[in-house]
Amino acid sequence: MPQAPAPVIAVVGAGFSGVMTALNILRRSAEARIVLFERHTPIGLGAAYASHNPGHRLNVRAGNMSAWPDDPNHFVEWLRRERLGLGPADFATRADYGRYLQSLVTDIAEGPAGAGRLVVTPDAVTGIEPDGEGWRLQCAMGRSVTARAVVLALGNPPPARPPGIDETFAASNAYVADPWRWDATELPSGPVLLIGTGLTMVDMALSLNDAQPGRPMLALSRRGLTPLEHDGAPPLILPAPPANDLSPLEVFGWLRTAAAEHGWRTAIDATRPAAQALWRSWSPPQRQAFLRHARPFWDIHRHRLAPLVARRIAAMRATGQLALAAGKIRSLRLEADGFALCRWRGRGRGENGGYVFRAATVINCTGPAGDVLTSTDPLIQNLVRRGLAHPDPLRLGFDVDHDGRLRDVSGRASPTLLSVGPATRGASWEITAVPDIRGQAAAVAETVLAALG
Ligand SMILES: Cc1cc2nc3c(=O)[nH]c(=O)nc-3n(C[C@H](O)[C@H](O)[C@H](O)COP(=O)(O)OP(=O)(O)OC[C@H]3O[C@@H](n4cnc5c(N)ncnc54)[C@H](O)[C@@H]3O)c2cc1C
């Protein structure tokens, strides 16, 4: 009897999520073949690990950055073999982490487990449609590929345009819409307005200062909150996490008590293992309330800066080179000399609390825009138009079930069209960083293989 051909699984996007999903599939199946699509080269880096700037450090300690959930020391061992002089409590450069991921691809895809079964296709997928028992993927460069299953690992979309920025300003040279796509050599010298005060702003401030030391910067956000710093080695033993059935208010009560006893860093770290279960147990209004009132505070405590990075930012603030402010942009206007004139109002200030800032460049650092209905990405638009994808109730990403299966417009979860990574935030909330995504990538690999029998 002729053998059935080995199933082809398409993985779209080759950042951490896509690469680790592909490698987990190769590890678990001796037959499955994978076509891994990536629109930017080289693969494995995504927005996070493509930086060559040695000042751009991981914001998670090396001891928690293994790509494999079942081998927690894997990254630390790699650092040791590379003789980088870093241990589990240290913060490696993001460039080194990118090299680590690429070494995994080489080891597995070219080793006995995966040889010949991973095809990297340097192209953007622009459309997906049902095709018999599987899917047909359409690419930007014209090719079309069929696959029995598809995993979307599209990463974080660029930020949405903030209020106060009109079409004309957005189209001008003074505005950088995507903070991950600019070239320091092309920016005019002069002050920079950074819209947002989170991790993206920190990255931009470091890069801008490297390109032009001393460049003045104003970072503005509604609350002016910025990520706090890691401190010392983490405790070996953490308190037990909060129970999974606490309401958002009860969780904050729990955090306050735990912080008073163990310090806020330990309290937050203890909550992390329960974060996804807590989110899932909350009703949509409870999730909404968390996002509205607590998210900025959660984010700055949860996503912390490596000490080296925090020190550089503190030094820039101390000299006045970088100012952080809480407020709202009222208008941004282009002046005759190409500069931007920003009028903004301080938080909690009345009409008299108005300020102006003249910037040579304005960079949008407001963080990823998750709403798939307003996405300008051709693939996401295509999936929404076909009814194959739609937003989760809070519009944080795709509507998926707990296994990452995309729900179509009628609410039916597809067994062979899945998503992994930040676009599944609506179902899991904490699915931004490696310690969360690595487990999801392994689970999604198993789900896909089970669906294909
Ligand atoms: C600057 C930055 C620093 C970070 N630092 C850390 C850290 O220190 N520690 C940590 O744990 N996490 C960190 N993170 C979180 C990070 O998001 C995750 O660790 C992880 O890298 C996310 O990977 P991803 O594959 O989901 O997304 P991405 O890395 O964004 O990769 C998605 C990939 O999909 C490709 N793609 C998208 N659409 C298509 C298409 N239609 N066709 C083909 N290709 C497509 C994109 O080109 C991209 O390469 C950081 C994130 C950023 C942005």
mmCIF file of N, CA and C and ligand atoms in Angstrom, residues 11-19 37-40 42-49 57-60 64-65 92 94 97 101 121 123-126 153-157 180-181 199-200 203-204 302 377-380 420-423 431-437, ligand 1:
data_model
loop_
_atom_site.group_PDB
_atom_site.id
_atom_site.type_symbol
_atom_site.label_atom_id
_atom_site.label_comp_id
_atom_site.label_asym_id
_atom_site.label_seq_id
_atom_site.Cartn_x
_atom_site.Cartn_y
_atom_site.Cartn_z
ATOM 1 N N VAL A 11 4.479 27.370 9.268
ATOM 2 C CA VAL A 11 4.605 28.277 10.414
ATOM 3 C C VAL A 11 4.909 29.654 9.828
ATOM 4 N N VAL A 12 4.068 30.625 10.150
ATOM 5 C CA VAL A 12 4.235 31.965 9.569
ATOM 6 C C VAL A 12 4.847 32.886 10.621
ATOM 7 N N GLY A 13 6.080 33.316 10.368
ATOM 8 C CA GLY A 13 6.798 34.186 11.306
ATOM 9 C C GLY A 13 7.900 33.388 11.968
ATOM 10 N N ALA A 14 9.128 33.897 11.904
ATOM 11 C CA ALA A 14 10.260 33.170 12.474
ATOM 12 C C ALA A 14 10.981 33.993 13.529
ATOM 13 N N GLY A 15 10.191 34.592 14.439
ATOM 14 C CA GLY A 15 10.775 35.138 15.677
ATOM 15 C C GLY A 15 10.852 33.981 16.667
ATOM 16 N N PHE A 16 10.965 34.305 17.935
ATOM 17 C CA PHE A 16 11.085 33.245 18.948
ATOM 18 C C PHE A 16 9.906 32.268 18.868
ATOM 19 N N SER A 17 8.675 32.808 18.767
ATOM 20 C CA SER A 17 7.486 31.933 18.821
ATOM 21 C C SER A 17 7.462 30.955 17.650
ATOM 22 N N GLY A 18 7.704 31.463 16.440
ATOM 23 C CA GLY A 18 7.621 30.599 15.264
ATOM 24 C C GLY A 18 8.749 29.582 15.241
ATOM 25 N N VAL A 19 9.966 30.058 15.538
ATOM 26 C CA VAL A 19 11.113 29.148 15.512
ATOM 27 C C VAL A 19 10.924 28.041 16.541
ATOM 28 N N PHE A 37 7.856 30.502 7.185
ATOM 29 C CA PHE A 37 7.871 31.745 6.391
ATOM 30 C C PHE A 37 8.376 32.900 7.249
ATOM 31 N N GLU A 38 9.257 33.710 6.689
ATOM 32 C CA GLU A 38 9.709 34.918 7.400
ATOM 33 C C GLU A 38 9.970 36.007 6.365
ATOM 34 N N ARG A 39 9.373 37.170 6.632
ATOM 35 C CA ARG A 39 9.500 38.244 5.634
ATOM 36 C C ARG A 39 10.798 39.031 5.799
ATOM 37 N N HIS A 40 11.422 38.953 7.003
ATOM 38 C CA HIS A 40 12.704 39.653 7.198
ATOM 39 C C HIS A 40 13.797 38.633 7.484
ATOM 40 N N PRO A 42 17.833 37.946 9.020
ATOM 41 C CA PRO A 42 17.851 36.492 9.120
ATOM 42 C C PRO A 42 16.739 36.008 10.051
ATOM 43 N N ILE A 43 16.509 34.699 10.076
ATOM 44 C CA ILE A 43 15.414 34.198 10.904
ATOM 45 C C ILE A 43 15.850 34.091 12.370
ATOM 46 N N GLY A 44 14.857 33.966 13.226
ATOM 47 C CA GLY A 44 15.115 33.670 14.643
ATOM 48 C C GLY A 44 15.239 34.898 15.519
ATOM 49 N N LEU A 45 15.256 36.089 14.923
ATOM 50 C CA LEU A 45 15.552 37.266 15.737
ATOM 51 C C LEU A 45 14.307 38.067 16.100
ATOM 52 N N GLY A 46 13.433 38.264 15.148
ATOM 53 C CA GLY A 46 12.255 39.098 15.402
ATOM 54 C C GLY A 46 12.683 40.485 15.855
ATOM 55 N N ALA A 47 11.714 41.251 16.363
ATOM 56 C CA ALA A 47 12.021 42.622 16.776
ATOM 57 C C ALA A 47 12.939 42.625 18.006
ATOM 58 N N ALA A 48 12.815 41.616 18.843
ATOM 59 C CA ALA A 48 13.495 41.663 20.137
ATOM 60 C C ALA A 48 14.999 41.419 20.035
ATOM 61 N N TYR A 49 15.411 40.464 19.189
ATOM 62 C CA TYR A 49 16.803 40.011 19.249
ATOM 63 C C TYR A 49 17.609 40.385 18.004
ATOM 64 N N ARG A 57 20.007 44.982 26.548
ATOM 65 C CA ARG A 57 20.121 43.744 27.331
ATOM 66 C C ARG A 57 18.772 43.049 27.433
ATOM 67 N N LEU A 58 18.796 41.760 27.689
ATOM 68 C CA LEU A 58 17.555 41.052 28.021
ATOM 69 C C LEU A 58 16.996 41.673 29.288
ATOM 70 N N ASN A 59 15.674 41.662 29.418
ATOM 71 C CA ASN A 59 15.119 42.152 30.675
ATOM 72 C C ASN A 59 14.710 41.000 31.599
ATOM 73 N N VAL A 60 15.150 39.793 31.240
ATOM 74 C CA VAL A 60 14.919 38.608 32.072
ATOM 75 C C VAL A 60 16.301 37.995 32.320
ATOM 76 N N ASN A 64 16.419 32.294 33.415
ATOM 77 C CA ASN A 64 15.008 32.068 33.073
ATOM 78 C C ASN A 64 14.766 32.232 31.576
ATOM 79 N N MET A 65 15.836 32.152 30.769
ATOM 80 C CA MET A 65 15.667 32.406 29.333
ATOM 81 C C MET A 65 15.913 31.163 28.474
ATOM 82 N N ALA A 92 22.085 38.875 29.679
ATOM 83 C CA ALA A 92 22.869 38.793 28.442
ATOM 84 C C ALA A 92 22.413 39.879 27.470
ATOM 85 N N ARG A 94 20.806 41.166 23.977
ATOM 86 C CA ARG A 94 19.751 40.590 23.141
ATOM 87 C C ARG A 94 20.365 39.995 21.865
ATOM 88 N N TYR A 97 21.348 36.560 22.616
ATOM 89 C CA TYR A 97 20.183 35.665 22.674
ATOM 90 C C TYR A 97 19.740 35.278 21.256
ATOM 91 N N LEU A 101 19.345 31.496 19.658
ATOM 92 C CA LEU A 101 18.189 30.932 18.935
ATOM 93 C C LEU A 101 18.620 30.386 17.574
ATOM 94 N N THR A 121 11.385 29.796 4.149
ATOM 95 C CA THR A 121 10.947 30.509 2.943
ATOM 96 C C THR A 121 10.956 32.013 3.223
ATOM 97 N N ASP A 123 9.731 34.985 2.651
ATOM 98 C CA ASP A 123 8.624 35.656 1.967
ATOM 99 C C ASP A 123 7.564 36.024 3.007
ATOM 100 N N ALA A 124 6.736 37.007 2.674
ATOM 101 C CA ALA A 124 5.620 37.372 3.561
ATOM 102 C C ALA A 124 4.373 36.634 3.099
ATOM 103 N N VAL A 125 3.686 36.019 4.019
ATOM 104 C CA VAL A 125 2.402 35.402 3.682
ATOM 105 C C VAL A 125 1.354 36.509 3.699
ATOM 106 N N THR A 126 0.585 36.605 2.629
ATOM 107 C CA THR A 126 -0.385 37.702 2.543
ATOM 108 C C THR A 126 -1.827 37.209 2.574
ATOM 109 N N ALA A 153 2.611 32.867 13.829
ATOM 110 C CA ALA A 153 3.510 33.360 14.889
ATOM 111 C C ALA A 153 3.944 34.762 14.484
ATOM 112 N N LEU A 154 2.972 35.656 14.392
ATOM 113 C CA LEU A 154 3.190 36.949 13.729
ATOM 114 C C LEU A 154 3.847 37.997 14.620
ATOM 115 N N GLY A 155 3.950 37.725 15.930
ATOM 116 C CA GLY A 155 4.627 38.667 16.826
ATOM 117 C C GLY A 155 3.785 39.881 17.145
ATOM 118 N N ASN A 156 4.472 40.904 17.617
ATOM 119 C CA ASN A 156 3.788 42.139 18.007
ATOM 120 C C ASN A 156 3.607 43.053 16.807
ATOM 121 N N PRO A 157 2.383 43.513 16.566
ATOM 122 C CA PRO A 157 2.201 44.489 15.480
ATOM 123 C C PRO A 157 2.773 45.848 15.876
ATOM 124 N N TRP A 180 10.701 50.085 15.618
ATOM 125 C CA TRP A 180 11.711 49.063 15.308
ATOM 126 C C TRP A 180 12.269 49.221 13.897
ATOM 127 N N ARG A 181 11.797 50.233 13.170
ATOM 128 C CA ARG A 181 12.274 50.397 11.802
ATOM 129 C C ARG A 181 12.707 51.840 11.566
ATOM 130 N N LEU A 199 9.101 50.067 27.939
ATOM 131 C CA LEU A 199 10.357 49.422 27.515
ATOM 132 C C LEU A 199 10.815 49.893 26.135
ATOM 133 N N THR A 200 9.856 50.160 25.245
ATOM 134 C CA THR A 200 10.242 50.628 23.902
ATOM 135 C C THR A 200 10.939 51.979 24.015
ATOM 136 N N ASP A 203 14.523 51.529 25.105
ATOM 137 C CA ASP A 203 15.372 51.113 23.984
ATOM 138 C C ASP A 203 15.721 52.284 23.082
ATOM 139 N N MET A 204 14.693 53.078 22.764
ATOM 140 C CA MET A 204 14.904 54.203 21.838
ATOM 141 C C MET A 204 15.850 55.226 22.461
ATOM 142 N N ARG A 302 6.326 44.359 36.529
ATOM 143 C CA ARG A 302 6.505 43.011 35.979
ATOM 144 C C ARG A 302 7.643 42.964 34.936
ATOM 145 N N ASP A 377 -1.961 45.108 8.457
ATOM 146 C CA ASP A 377 -1.170 43.981 7.966
ATOM 147 C C ASP A 377 -1.999 43.196 6.946
ATOM 148 N N PRO A 378 -1.436 42.986 5.731
ATOM 149 C CA PRO A 378 -2.231 42.327 4.680
ATOM 150 C C PRO A 378 -2.737 40.943 5.095
ATOM 151 N N LEU A 379 -1.920 40.159 5.795
ATOM 152 C CA LEU A 379 -2.362 38.815 6.177
ATOM 153 C C LEU A 379 -3.509 38.885 7.192
ATOM 154 N N ILE A 380 -3.369 39.748 8.170
ATOM 155 C CA ILE A 380 -4.431 39.848 9.189
ATOM 156 C C ILE A 380 -5.722 40.350 8.539
ATOM 157 N N VAL A 420 0.323 31.468 17.985
ATOM 158 C CA VAL A 420 1.208 31.349 19.143
ATOM 159 C C VAL A 420 1.864 32.709 19.374
ATOM 160 N N GLY A 421 2.132 33.031 20.631
ATOM 161 C CA GLY A 421 2.841 34.279 20.919
ATOM 162 C C GLY A 421 1.911 35.414 21.311
ATOM 163 N N PRO A 422 2.415 36.661 21.228
ATOM 164 C CA PRO A 422 1.679 37.808 21.756
ATOM 165 C C PRO A 422 0.269 38.000 21.175
ATOM 166 N N ALA A 423 0.011 37.503 19.959
ATOM 167 C CA ALA A 423 -1.328 37.703 19.373
ATOM 168 C C ALA A 423 -2.399 36.890 20.098
ATOM 169 N N ILE A 431 1.655 36.599 27.838
ATOM 170 C CA ILE A 431 2.237 35.756 26.796
ATOM 171 C C ILE A 431 3.151 36.629 25.931
ATOM 172 N N THR A 432 3.983 37.383 26.638
ATOM 173 C CA THR A 432 4.852 38.352 25.984
ATOM 174 C C THR A 432 6.292 37.881 25.966
ATOM 175 N N ALA A 433 6.719 37.234 27.036
ATOM 176 C CA ALA A 433 8.148 36.970 27.205
ATOM 177 C C ALA A 433 8.444 35.479 27.060
ATOM 178 N N VAL A 434 9.733 35.198 26.875
ATOM 179 C CA VAL A 434 10.194 33.821 26.648
ATOM 180 C C VAL A 434 9.675 32.828 27.709
ATOM 181 N N PRO A 435 9.746 33.150 29.013
ATOM 182 C CA PRO A 435 9.303 32.153 29.995
ATOM 183 C C PRO A 435 7.855 31.706 29.790
ATOM 184 N N ASP A 436 7.032 32.542 29.171
ATOM 185 C CA ASP A 436 5.637 32.133 28.904
ATOM 186 C C ASP A 436 5.508 31.500 27.524
ATOM 187 N N ILE A 437 6.162 32.097 26.541
ATOM 188 C CA ILE A 437 5.958 31.625 25.159
ATOM 189 C C ILE A 437 6.569 30.241 24.945
HETATM 190 C C1 LIG B 1 12.598 45.205 22.012
HETATM 191 C C2 LIG B 1 12.071 43.985 22.702
HETATM 192 C C3 LIG B 1 12.825 43.421 23.726
HETATM 193 C C4 LIG B 1 12.378 42.264 24.357
HETATM 194 N N1 LIG B 1 13.145 41.724 25.346
HETATM 195 C C5 LIG B 1 12.755 40.566 25.911
HETATM 196 C C6 LIG B 1 13.566 39.928 26.910
HETATM 197 O O1 LIG B 1 14.601 40.424 27.293
HETATM 198 N N2 LIG B 1 13.135 38.756 27.438
HETATM 199 C C7 LIG B 1 11.959 38.187 27.037
HETATM 200 O O2 LIG B 1 11.621 37.117 27.540
HETATM 201 N N3 LIG B 1 11.169 38.784 26.120
HETATM 202 C C8 LIG B 1 11.540 39.946 25.562
HETATM 203 N N4 LIG B 1 10.746 40.547 24.627
HETATM 204 C C9 LIG B 1 9.456 39.933 24.309
HETATM 205 C C10 LIG B 1 9.474 39.247 22.956
HETATM 206 O O3 LIG B 1 8.312 39.720 22.330
HETATM 207 C C11 LIG B 1 9.448 37.743 23.042
HETATM 208 O O4 LIG B 1 10.549 37.301 23.802
HETATM 209 C C12 LIG B 1 9.560 37.060 21.675
HETATM 210 O O5 LIG B 1 10.710 37.494 21.029
HETATM 211 C C13 LIG B 1 8.349 37.261 20.795
HETATM 212 O O6 LIG B 1 8.610 36.527 19.621
HETATM 213 P P1 LIG B 1 7.536 36.395 18.460
HETATM 214 O O7 LIG B 1 8.088 35.386 17.522
HETATM 215 O O8 LIG B 1 6.205 36.120 19.014
HETATM 216 O O9 LIG B 1 7.448 37.823 17.782
HETATM 217 P P2 LIG B 1 8.510 38.578 16.872
HETATM 218 O O10 LIG B 1 9.841 38.506 17.459
HETATM 219 O O11 LIG B 1 7.934 39.919 16.608
HETATM 220 O O12 LIG B 1 8.538 37.739 15.519
HETATM 221 C C14 LIG B 1 7.467 37.677 14.620
HETATM 222 C C15 LIG B 1 8.049 37.451 13.260
HETATM 223 O O13 LIG B 1 7.004 37.175 12.332
HETATM 224 C C16 LIG B 1 7.324 37.774 11.101
HETATM 225 N N5 LIG B 1 6.083 37.950 10.356
HETATM 226 C C17 LIG B 1 4.977 38.612 10.771
HETATM 227 N N6 LIG B 1 4.015 38.533 9.836
HETATM 228 C C18 LIG B 1 4.521 37.794 8.800
HETATM 229 C C19 LIG B 1 3.996 37.367 7.549
HETATM 230 N N7 LIG B 1 2.752 37.696 7.167
HETATM 231 N N8 LIG B 1 4.781 36.614 6.743
HETATM 232 C C20 LIG B 1 6.053 36.283 7.124
HETATM 233 N N9 LIG B 1 6.597 36.678 8.303
HETATM 234 C C21 LIG B 1 5.833 37.424 9.135
HETATM 235 C C22 LIG B 1 7.999 39.087 11.486
HETATM 236 O O14 LIG B 1 8.798 39.579 10.450
HETATM 237 C C23 LIG B 1 8.794 38.666 12.711
HETATM 238 O O15 LIG B 1 10.113 38.286 12.385
HETATM 239 C C24 LIG B 1 11.159 41.699 23.982
HETATM 240 C C25 LIG B 1 10.393 42.299 22.957
HETATM 241 C C26 LIG B 1 10.858 43.416 22.321
HETATM 242 C C27 LIG B 1 10.026 44.031 21.221
#
